[in-house]
PDB file of C-alpha atoms in Angstrom:
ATOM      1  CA  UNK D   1      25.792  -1.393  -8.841  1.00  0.00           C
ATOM      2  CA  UNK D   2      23.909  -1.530 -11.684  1.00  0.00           C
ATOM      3  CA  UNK D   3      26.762   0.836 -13.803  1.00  0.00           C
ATOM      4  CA  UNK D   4      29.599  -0.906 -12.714  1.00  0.00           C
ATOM      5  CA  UNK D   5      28.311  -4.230 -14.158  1.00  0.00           C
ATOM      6  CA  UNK D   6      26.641  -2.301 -17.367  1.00  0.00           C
ATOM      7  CA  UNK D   7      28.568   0.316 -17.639  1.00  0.00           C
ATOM      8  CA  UNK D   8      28.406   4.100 -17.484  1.00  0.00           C
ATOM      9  CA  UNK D   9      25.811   4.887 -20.277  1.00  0.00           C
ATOM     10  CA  UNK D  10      23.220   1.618 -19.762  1.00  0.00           C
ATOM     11  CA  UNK D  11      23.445   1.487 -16.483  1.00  0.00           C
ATOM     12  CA  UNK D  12      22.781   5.213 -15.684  1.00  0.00           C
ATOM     13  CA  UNK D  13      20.127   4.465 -17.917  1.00  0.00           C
ATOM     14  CA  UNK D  14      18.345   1.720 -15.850  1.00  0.00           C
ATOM     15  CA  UNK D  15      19.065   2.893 -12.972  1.00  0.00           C
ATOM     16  CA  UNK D  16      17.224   6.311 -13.592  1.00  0.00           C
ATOM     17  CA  UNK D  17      14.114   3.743 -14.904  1.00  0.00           C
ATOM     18  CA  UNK D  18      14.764   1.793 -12.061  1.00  0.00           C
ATOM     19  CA  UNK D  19      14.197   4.875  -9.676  1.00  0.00           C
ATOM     20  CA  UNK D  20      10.973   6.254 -11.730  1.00  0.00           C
ATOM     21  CA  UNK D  21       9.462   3.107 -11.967  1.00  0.00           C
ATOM     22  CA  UNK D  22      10.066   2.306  -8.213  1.00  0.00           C
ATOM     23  CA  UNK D  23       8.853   5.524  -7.131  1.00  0.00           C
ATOM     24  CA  UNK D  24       5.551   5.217  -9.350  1.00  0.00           C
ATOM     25  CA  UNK D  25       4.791   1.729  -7.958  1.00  0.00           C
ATOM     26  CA  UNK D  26       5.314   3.220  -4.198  1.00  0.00           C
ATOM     27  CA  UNK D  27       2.619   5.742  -5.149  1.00  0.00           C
ATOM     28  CA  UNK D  28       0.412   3.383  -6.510  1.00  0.00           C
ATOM     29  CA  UNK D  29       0.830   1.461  -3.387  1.00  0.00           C
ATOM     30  CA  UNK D  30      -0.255   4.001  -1.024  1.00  0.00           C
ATOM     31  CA  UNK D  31      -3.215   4.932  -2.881  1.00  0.00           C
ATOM     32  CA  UNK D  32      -4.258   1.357  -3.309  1.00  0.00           C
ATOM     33  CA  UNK D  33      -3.628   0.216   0.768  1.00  0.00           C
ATOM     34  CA  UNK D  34      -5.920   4.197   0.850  1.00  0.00           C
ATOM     35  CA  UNK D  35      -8.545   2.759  -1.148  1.00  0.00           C
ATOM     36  CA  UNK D  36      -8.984  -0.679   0.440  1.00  0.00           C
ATOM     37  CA  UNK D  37      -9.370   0.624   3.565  1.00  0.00           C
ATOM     38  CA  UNK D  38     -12.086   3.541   2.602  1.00  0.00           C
ATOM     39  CA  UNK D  39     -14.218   1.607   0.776  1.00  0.00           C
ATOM     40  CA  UNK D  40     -14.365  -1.985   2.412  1.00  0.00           C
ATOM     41  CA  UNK D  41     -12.689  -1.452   5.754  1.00  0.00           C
ATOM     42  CA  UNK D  42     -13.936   1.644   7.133  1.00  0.00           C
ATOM     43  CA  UNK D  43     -16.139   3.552   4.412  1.00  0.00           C
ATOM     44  CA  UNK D  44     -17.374   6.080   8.234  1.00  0.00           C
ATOM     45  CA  UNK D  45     -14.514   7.399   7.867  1.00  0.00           C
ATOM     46  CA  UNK D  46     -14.536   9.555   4.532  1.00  0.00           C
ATOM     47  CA  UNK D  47     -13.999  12.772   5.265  1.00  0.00           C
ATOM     48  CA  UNK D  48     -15.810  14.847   2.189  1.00  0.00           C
ATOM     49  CA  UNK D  49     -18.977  13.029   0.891  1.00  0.00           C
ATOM     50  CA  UNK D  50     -19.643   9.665   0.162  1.00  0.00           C
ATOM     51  CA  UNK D  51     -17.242   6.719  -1.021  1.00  0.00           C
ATOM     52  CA  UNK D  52     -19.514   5.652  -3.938  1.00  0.00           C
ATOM     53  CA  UNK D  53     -19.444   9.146  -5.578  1.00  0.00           C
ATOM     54  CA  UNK D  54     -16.248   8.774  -7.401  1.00  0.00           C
ATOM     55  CA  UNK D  55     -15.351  12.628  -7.526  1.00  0.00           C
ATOM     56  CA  UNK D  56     -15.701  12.117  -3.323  1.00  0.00           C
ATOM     57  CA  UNK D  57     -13.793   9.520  -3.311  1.00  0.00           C
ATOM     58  CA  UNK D  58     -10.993  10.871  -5.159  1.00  0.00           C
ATOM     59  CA  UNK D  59     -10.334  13.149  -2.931  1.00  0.00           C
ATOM     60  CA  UNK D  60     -10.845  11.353   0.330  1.00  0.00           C
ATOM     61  CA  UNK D  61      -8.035   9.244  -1.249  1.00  0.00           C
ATOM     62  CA  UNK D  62      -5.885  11.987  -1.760  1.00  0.00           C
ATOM     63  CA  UNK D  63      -6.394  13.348   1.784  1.00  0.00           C
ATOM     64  CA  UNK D  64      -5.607   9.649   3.312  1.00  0.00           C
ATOM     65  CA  UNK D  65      -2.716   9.348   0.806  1.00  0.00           C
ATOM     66  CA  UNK D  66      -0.810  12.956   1.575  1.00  0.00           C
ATOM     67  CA  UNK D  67      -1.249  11.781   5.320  1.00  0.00           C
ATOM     68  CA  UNK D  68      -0.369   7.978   4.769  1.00  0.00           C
ATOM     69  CA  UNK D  69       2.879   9.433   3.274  1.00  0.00           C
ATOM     70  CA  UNK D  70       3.332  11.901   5.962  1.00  0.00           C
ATOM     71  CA  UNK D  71       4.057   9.245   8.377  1.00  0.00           C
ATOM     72  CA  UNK D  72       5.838   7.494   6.202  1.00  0.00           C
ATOM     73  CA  UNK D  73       8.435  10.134   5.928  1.00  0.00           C
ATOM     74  CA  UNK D  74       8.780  10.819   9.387  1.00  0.00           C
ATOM     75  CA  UNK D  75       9.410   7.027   9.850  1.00  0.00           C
ATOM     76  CA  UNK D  76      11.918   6.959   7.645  1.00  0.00           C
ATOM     77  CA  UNK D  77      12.848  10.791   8.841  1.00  0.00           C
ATOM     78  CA  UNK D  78      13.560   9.459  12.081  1.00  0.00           C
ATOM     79  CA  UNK D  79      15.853   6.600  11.475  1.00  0.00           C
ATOM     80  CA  UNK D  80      16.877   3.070   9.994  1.00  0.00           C
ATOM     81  CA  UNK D  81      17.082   1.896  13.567  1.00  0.00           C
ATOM     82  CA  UNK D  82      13.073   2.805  13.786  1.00  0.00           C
ATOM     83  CA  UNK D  83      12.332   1.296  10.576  1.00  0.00           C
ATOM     84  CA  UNK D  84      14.082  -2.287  11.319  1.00  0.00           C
ATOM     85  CA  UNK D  85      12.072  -1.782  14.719  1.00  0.00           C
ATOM     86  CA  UNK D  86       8.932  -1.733  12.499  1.00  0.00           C
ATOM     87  CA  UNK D  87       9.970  -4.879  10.258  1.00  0.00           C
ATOM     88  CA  UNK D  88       8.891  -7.323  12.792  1.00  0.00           C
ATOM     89  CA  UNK D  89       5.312  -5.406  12.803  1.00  0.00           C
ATOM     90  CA  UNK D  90       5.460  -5.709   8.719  1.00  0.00           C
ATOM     91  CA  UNK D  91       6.060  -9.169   8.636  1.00  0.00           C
ATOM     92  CA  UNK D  92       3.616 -10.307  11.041  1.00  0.00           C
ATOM     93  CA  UNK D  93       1.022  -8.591   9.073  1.00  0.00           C
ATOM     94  CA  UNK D  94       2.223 -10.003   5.831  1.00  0.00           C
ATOM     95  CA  UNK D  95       1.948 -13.568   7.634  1.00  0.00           C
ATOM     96  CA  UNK D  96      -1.292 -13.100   9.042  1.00  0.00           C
ATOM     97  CA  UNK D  97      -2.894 -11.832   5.649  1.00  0.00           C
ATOM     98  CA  UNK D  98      -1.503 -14.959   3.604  1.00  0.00           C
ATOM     99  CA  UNK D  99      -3.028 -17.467   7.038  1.00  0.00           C
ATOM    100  CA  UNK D 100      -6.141 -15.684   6.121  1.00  0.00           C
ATOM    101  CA  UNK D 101      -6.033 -16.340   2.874  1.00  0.00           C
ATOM    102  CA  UNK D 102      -5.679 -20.167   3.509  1.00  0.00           C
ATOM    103  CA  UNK D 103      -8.310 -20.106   6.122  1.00  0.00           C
ATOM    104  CA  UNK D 104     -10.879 -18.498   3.345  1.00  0.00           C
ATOM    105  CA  UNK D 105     -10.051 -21.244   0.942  1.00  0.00           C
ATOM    106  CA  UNK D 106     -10.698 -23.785   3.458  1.00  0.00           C
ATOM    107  CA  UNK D 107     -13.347 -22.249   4.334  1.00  0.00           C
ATOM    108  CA  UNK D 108     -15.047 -21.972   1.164  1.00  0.00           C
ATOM    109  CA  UNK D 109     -14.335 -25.666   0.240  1.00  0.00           C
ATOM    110  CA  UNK D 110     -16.227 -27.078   2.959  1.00  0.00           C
ATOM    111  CA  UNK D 111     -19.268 -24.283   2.834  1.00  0.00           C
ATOM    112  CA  UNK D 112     -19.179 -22.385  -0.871  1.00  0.00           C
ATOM    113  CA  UNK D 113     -21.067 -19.099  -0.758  1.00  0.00           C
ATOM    114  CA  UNK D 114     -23.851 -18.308  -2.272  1.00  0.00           C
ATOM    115  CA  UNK D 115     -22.922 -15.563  -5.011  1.00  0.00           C
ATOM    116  CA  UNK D 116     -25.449 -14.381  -7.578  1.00  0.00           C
TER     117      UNK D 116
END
């Protein structure tokens, strides 16, 4: 799409930046939802050392990435059908996250926290 309306030489161009850039940000995404969840969701589960030592960490977030991805691929290894079977999970998620973000803000008006 992006040739036909640029042409041959810019748009094989973006379209190759396009790709890199949207494979980067996936990457990045993985090993940030990784990272949330090890060290303020569930810091029990880190499999070599502790979360706060940042050479532990890094790989505990490699090991939860390669197998975050894993499942990925075999989701999208399986099917479109089982992905669009998933988008109702997504979005309900999404919806529930951005609620809670409301909620906190409400929350916080009424009763501010005490931060030092």
């Amino acid at each position: 799409m992006i040739s036909r309306a640029l042409g041959p030489e810019f748009g094989g161009a973006v379209g190759i930046l396009f790709y890199f850039g949207t494979t980067v940000a996936g990457s990045m995404y993985i090993v940030g939802a990784v990272e949330i969840f090890l060290k303020y969701m569930c810091p029990q589960f880190t499999i070599i050392g502790d979360i706060e030592n940042q050479s532990d960490a890094s790989h505990n977030f490699r090991i939860y990435s390669t197998l975050l991805l894993i499942i990925i691929g075999v989701c999208l290894f399986i099917g479109i059908k089982f992905v669009s079977k998933l988008a109702p999970i997504s979005l309900v998620s999404v919806i529930l996250s951005i609620l809670c973000i409301y909620i906190g803000v409400i929350k916080s008006a009424f009763s501010p926290p005490n931060l030092p």
